[in-house]
Each structure stands twice: as structure tokens, then as C-alpha cells.
PDB file of C-alpha atoms in Angstrom:
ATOM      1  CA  UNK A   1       4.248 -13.286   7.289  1.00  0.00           C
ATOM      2  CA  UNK A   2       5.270  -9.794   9.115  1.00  0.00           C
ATOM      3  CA  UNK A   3       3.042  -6.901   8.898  1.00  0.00           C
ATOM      4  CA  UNK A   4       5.339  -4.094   7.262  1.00  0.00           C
ATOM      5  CA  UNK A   5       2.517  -1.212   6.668  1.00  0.00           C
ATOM      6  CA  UNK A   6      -1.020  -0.170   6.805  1.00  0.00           C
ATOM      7  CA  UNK A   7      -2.015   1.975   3.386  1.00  0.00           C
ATOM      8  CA  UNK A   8      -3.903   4.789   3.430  1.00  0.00           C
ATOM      9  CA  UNK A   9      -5.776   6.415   0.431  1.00  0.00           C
ATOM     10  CA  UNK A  10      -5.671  10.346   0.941  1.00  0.00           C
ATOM     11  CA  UNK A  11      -6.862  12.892  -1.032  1.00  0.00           C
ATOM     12  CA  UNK A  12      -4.454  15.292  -0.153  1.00  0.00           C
ATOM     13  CA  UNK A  13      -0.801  14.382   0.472  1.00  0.00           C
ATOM     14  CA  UNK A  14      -0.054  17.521   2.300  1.00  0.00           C
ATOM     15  CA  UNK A  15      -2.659  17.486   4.735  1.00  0.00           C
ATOM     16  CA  UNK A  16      -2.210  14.156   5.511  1.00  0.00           C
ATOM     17  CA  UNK A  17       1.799  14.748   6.493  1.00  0.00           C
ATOM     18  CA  UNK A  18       0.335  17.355   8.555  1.00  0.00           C
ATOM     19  CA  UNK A  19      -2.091  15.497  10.303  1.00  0.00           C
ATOM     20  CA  UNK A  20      -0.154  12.238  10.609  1.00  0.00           C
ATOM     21  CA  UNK A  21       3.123  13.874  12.116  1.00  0.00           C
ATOM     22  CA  UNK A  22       0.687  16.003  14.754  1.00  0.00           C
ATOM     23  CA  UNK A  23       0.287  12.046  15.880  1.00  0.00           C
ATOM     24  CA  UNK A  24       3.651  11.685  16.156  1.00  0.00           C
ATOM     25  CA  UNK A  25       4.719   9.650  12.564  1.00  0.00           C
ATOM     26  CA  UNK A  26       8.114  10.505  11.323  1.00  0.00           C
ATOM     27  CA  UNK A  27       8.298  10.413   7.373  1.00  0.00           C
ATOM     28  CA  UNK A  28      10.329   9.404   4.475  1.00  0.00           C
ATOM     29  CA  UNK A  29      10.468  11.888   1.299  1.00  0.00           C
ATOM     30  CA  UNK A  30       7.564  11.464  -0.392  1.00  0.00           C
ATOM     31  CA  UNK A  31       7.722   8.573  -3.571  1.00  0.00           C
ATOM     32  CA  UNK A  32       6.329   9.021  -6.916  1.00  0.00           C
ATOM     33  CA  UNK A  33       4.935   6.469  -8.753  1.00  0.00           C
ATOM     34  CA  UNK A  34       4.309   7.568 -12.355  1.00  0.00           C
ATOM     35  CA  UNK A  35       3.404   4.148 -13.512  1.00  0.00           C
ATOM     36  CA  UNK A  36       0.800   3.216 -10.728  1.00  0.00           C
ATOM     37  CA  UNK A  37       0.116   7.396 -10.694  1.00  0.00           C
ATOM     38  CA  UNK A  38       0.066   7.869  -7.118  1.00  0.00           C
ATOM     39  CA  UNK A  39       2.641   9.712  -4.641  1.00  0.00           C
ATOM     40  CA  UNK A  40       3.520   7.700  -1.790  1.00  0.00           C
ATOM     41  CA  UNK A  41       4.691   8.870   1.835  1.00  0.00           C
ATOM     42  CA  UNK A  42       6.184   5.876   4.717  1.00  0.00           C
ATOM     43  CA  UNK A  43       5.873   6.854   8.057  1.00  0.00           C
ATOM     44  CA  UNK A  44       6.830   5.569  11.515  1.00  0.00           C
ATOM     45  CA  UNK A  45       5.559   5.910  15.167  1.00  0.00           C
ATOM     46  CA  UNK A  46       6.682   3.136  17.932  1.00  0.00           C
ATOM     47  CA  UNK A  47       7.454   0.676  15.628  1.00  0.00           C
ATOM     48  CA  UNK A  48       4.489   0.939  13.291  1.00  0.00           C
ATOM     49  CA  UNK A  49       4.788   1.937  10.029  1.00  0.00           C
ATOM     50  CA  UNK A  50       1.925   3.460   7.883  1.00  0.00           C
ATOM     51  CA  UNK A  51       1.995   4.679   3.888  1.00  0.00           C
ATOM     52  CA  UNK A  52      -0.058   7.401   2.505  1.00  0.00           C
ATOM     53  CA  UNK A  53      -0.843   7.098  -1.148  1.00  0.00           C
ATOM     54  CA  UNK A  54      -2.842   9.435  -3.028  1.00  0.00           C
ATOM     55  CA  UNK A  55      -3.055  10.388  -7.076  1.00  0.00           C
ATOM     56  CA  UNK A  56      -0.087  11.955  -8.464  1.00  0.00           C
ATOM     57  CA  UNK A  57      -2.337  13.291 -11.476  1.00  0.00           C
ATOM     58  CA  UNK A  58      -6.105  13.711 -10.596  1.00  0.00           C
ATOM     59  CA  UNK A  59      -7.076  13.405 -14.143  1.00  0.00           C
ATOM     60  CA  UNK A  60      -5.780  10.344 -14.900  1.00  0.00           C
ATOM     61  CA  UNK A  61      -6.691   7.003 -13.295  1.00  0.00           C
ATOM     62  CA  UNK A  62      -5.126   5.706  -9.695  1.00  0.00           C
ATOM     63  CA  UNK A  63      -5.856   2.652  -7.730  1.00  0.00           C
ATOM     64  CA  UNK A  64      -7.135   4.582  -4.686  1.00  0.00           C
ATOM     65  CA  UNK A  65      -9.930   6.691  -6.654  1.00  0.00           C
ATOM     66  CA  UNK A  66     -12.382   3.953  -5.799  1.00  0.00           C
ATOM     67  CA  UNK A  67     -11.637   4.487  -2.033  1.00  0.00           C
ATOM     68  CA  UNK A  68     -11.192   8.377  -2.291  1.00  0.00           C
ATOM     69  CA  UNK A  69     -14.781   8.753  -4.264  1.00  0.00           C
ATOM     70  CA  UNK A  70     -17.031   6.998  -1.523  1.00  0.00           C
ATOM     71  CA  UNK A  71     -15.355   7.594   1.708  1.00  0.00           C
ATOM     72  CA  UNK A  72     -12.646   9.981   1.683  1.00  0.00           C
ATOM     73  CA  UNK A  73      -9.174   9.307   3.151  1.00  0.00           C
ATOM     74  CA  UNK A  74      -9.581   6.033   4.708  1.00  0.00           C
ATOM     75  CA  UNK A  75      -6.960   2.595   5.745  1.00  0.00           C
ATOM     76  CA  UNK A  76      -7.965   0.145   2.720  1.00  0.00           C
ATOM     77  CA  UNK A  77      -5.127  -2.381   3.073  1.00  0.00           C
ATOM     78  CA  UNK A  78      -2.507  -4.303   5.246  1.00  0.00           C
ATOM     79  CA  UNK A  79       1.028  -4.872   3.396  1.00  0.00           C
ATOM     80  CA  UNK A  80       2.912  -8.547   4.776  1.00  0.00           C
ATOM     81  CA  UNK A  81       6.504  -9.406   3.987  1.00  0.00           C
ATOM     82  CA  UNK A  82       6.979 -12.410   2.654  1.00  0.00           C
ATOM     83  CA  UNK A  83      10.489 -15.090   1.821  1.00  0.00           C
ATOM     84  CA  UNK A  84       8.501 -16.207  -0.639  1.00  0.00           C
ATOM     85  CA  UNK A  85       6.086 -14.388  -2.626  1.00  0.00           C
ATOM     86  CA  UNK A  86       5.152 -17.027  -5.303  1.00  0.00           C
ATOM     87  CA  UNK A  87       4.496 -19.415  -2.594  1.00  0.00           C
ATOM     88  CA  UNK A  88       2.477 -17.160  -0.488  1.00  0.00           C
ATOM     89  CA  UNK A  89       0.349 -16.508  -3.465  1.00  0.00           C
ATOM     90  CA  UNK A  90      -0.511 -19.964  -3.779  1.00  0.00           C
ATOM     91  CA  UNK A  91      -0.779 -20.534  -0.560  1.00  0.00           C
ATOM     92  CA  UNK A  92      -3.321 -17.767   0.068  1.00  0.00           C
ATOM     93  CA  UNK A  93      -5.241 -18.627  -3.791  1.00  0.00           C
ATOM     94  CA  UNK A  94      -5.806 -21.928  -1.748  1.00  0.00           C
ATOM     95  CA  UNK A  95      -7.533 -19.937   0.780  1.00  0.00           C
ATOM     96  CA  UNK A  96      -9.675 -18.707  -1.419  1.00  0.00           C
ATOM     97  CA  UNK A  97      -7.903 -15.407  -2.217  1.00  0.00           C
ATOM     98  CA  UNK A  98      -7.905 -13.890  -6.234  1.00  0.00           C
ATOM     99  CA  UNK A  99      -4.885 -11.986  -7.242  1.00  0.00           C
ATOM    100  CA  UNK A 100      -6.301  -8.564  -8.458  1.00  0.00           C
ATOM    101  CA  UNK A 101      -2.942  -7.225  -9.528  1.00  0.00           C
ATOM    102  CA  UNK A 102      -0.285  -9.591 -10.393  1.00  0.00           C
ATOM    103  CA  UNK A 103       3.550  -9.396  -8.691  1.00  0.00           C
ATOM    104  CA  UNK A 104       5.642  -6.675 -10.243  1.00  0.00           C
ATOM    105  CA  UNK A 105       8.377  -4.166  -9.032  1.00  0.00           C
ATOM    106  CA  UNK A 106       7.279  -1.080  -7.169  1.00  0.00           C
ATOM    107  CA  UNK A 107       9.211   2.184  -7.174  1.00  0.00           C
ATOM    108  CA  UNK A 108       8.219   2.182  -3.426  1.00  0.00           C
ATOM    109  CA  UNK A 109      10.014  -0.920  -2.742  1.00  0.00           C
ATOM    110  CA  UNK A 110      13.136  -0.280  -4.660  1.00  0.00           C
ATOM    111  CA  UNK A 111      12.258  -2.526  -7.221  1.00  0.00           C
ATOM    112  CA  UNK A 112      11.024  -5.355  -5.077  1.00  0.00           C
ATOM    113  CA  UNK A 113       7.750  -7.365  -6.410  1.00  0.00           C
ATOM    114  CA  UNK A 114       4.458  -6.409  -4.850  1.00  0.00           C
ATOM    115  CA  UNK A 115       1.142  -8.604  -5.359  1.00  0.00           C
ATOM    116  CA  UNK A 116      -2.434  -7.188  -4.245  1.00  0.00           C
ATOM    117  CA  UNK A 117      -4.825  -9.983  -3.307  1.00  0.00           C
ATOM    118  CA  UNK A 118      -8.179 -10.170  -1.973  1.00  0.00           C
ATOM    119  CA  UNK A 119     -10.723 -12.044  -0.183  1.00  0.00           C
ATOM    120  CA  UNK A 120     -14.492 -11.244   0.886  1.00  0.00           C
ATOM    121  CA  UNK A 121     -13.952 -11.969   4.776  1.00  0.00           C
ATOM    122  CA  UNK A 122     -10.514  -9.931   4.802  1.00  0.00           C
ATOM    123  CA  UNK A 123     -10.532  -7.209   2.063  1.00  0.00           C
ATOM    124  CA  UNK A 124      -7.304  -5.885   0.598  1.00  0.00           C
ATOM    125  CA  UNK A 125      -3.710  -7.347   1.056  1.00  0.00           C
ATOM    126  CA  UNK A 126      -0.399  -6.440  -0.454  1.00  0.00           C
ATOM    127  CA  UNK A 127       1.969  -8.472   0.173  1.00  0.00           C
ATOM    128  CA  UNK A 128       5.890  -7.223  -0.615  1.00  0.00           C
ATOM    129  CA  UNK A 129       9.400  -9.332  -1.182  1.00  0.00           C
ATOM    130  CA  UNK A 130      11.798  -9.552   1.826  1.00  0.00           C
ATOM    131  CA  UNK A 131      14.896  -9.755   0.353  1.00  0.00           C
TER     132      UNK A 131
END
């Protein structure tokens, strides 16, 4: 599999642009996702790509509060391609990873499937559909 992003919770979406294009990242128009509730930025710098995700609606429920409450703005995952997605789940539930939110389109993606896995000894992984 190809790394395609590092995700970053953020509190503030704004501040992070800022901060991240001061280190030279070059962003997309920012994404919202009103089923996941989170707004989503890509960015690039020498051939790295990052995405900043933070709550679209602080009063409802996002999958980066847990991250945002105890740390702050912080990297919590790596993102892989992969051919295959089915097979690279059950390649990787071999391994000993649990699927903690099952494949499904993503706005982000253009309506390719996304899986979230993880495992003690690595932590988060998304992995995304190369199509």
C-alpha cells in the first residue's frame, strides 16, 4: 500500500490553514462532511500530502472530539491506498487489526470507500480505494 495522507484533528480550521501554509502546504477548498460532521482541508508540500479535519458542528458528535478533548490539534492517523480494499482488510484483520468503522463512501474521496482500522502497536489507519 501507498501512503496518500497524514490526518490531523484541529480545533480550528482557520488557524490551522494559516499555520500549515506559513510551512509551505498548498490547499484544496475546504470539504464538508455533514454525515461524518467534520470539515476537511488536503494539503500538499514536496510531495506530501496532509488533511485537516475538524467538527463542522461543535455541538454535535465528530470522530476527532476524542483527540481534540485530551491533546489538542494533533496527527492521529496515516491514510494507505489500496487495489483492493476488501482484501487489505482481511489481510490486515489477520494481523491482528479490528475494523472500527466499516468501508463506506466519503465525500472527501468522491465517493470512494474508506475503512478505519486499528491495532495496539500501530494506532489509527484509514485506508482509501485507488480506483
Amino acid at each position: 500500500m501507498k501512503i496518500d495522507h497524514v490526518g490531523y484533528a484541529v480545533k480550528r480550521m482557520d488557524r490551522a490553514l494559516r499555520s500549515f501554509g506559513e510551512l509551505g502546504f498548498n490547499f484544496e477548498p475546504v470539504i464538508e462532511d455533514t454525515d461524518r460532521n467534520i470539515r476537511i482541508a488536503f494539503g500538499k508540500k514536496d510531495g506530501y500530502q496532509v488533511e485537516l479535519i475538524c467538527p463542522l458542528d461543535k455541538e454535535k458528535e465528530s470522530p476527532v472530539d476524542v483527540y481534540l478533548g485530551g491533546v489538542g490539534s494533533t496527527p492521529y492517523h496515516i491514510c494507505y491506498q489500496s487495489e483492493d480494499l476488501d482484501a487489505e482488510v482481511e489481510r490486515l484483520k489477520q494481523q491482528g487489526f479490528r475494523v472500527v468503522l466499516e468501508p463506506r463512501p466519503a465525500v472527501a474521496f468522491g465517493g470512494k470507500r474508506v475503512v478505519f482500522l486499528m491495532e495496539l502497536g500501530v494506532g489509527l489507519l484509514e485506508i482509501v480505494e485507488k480506483l
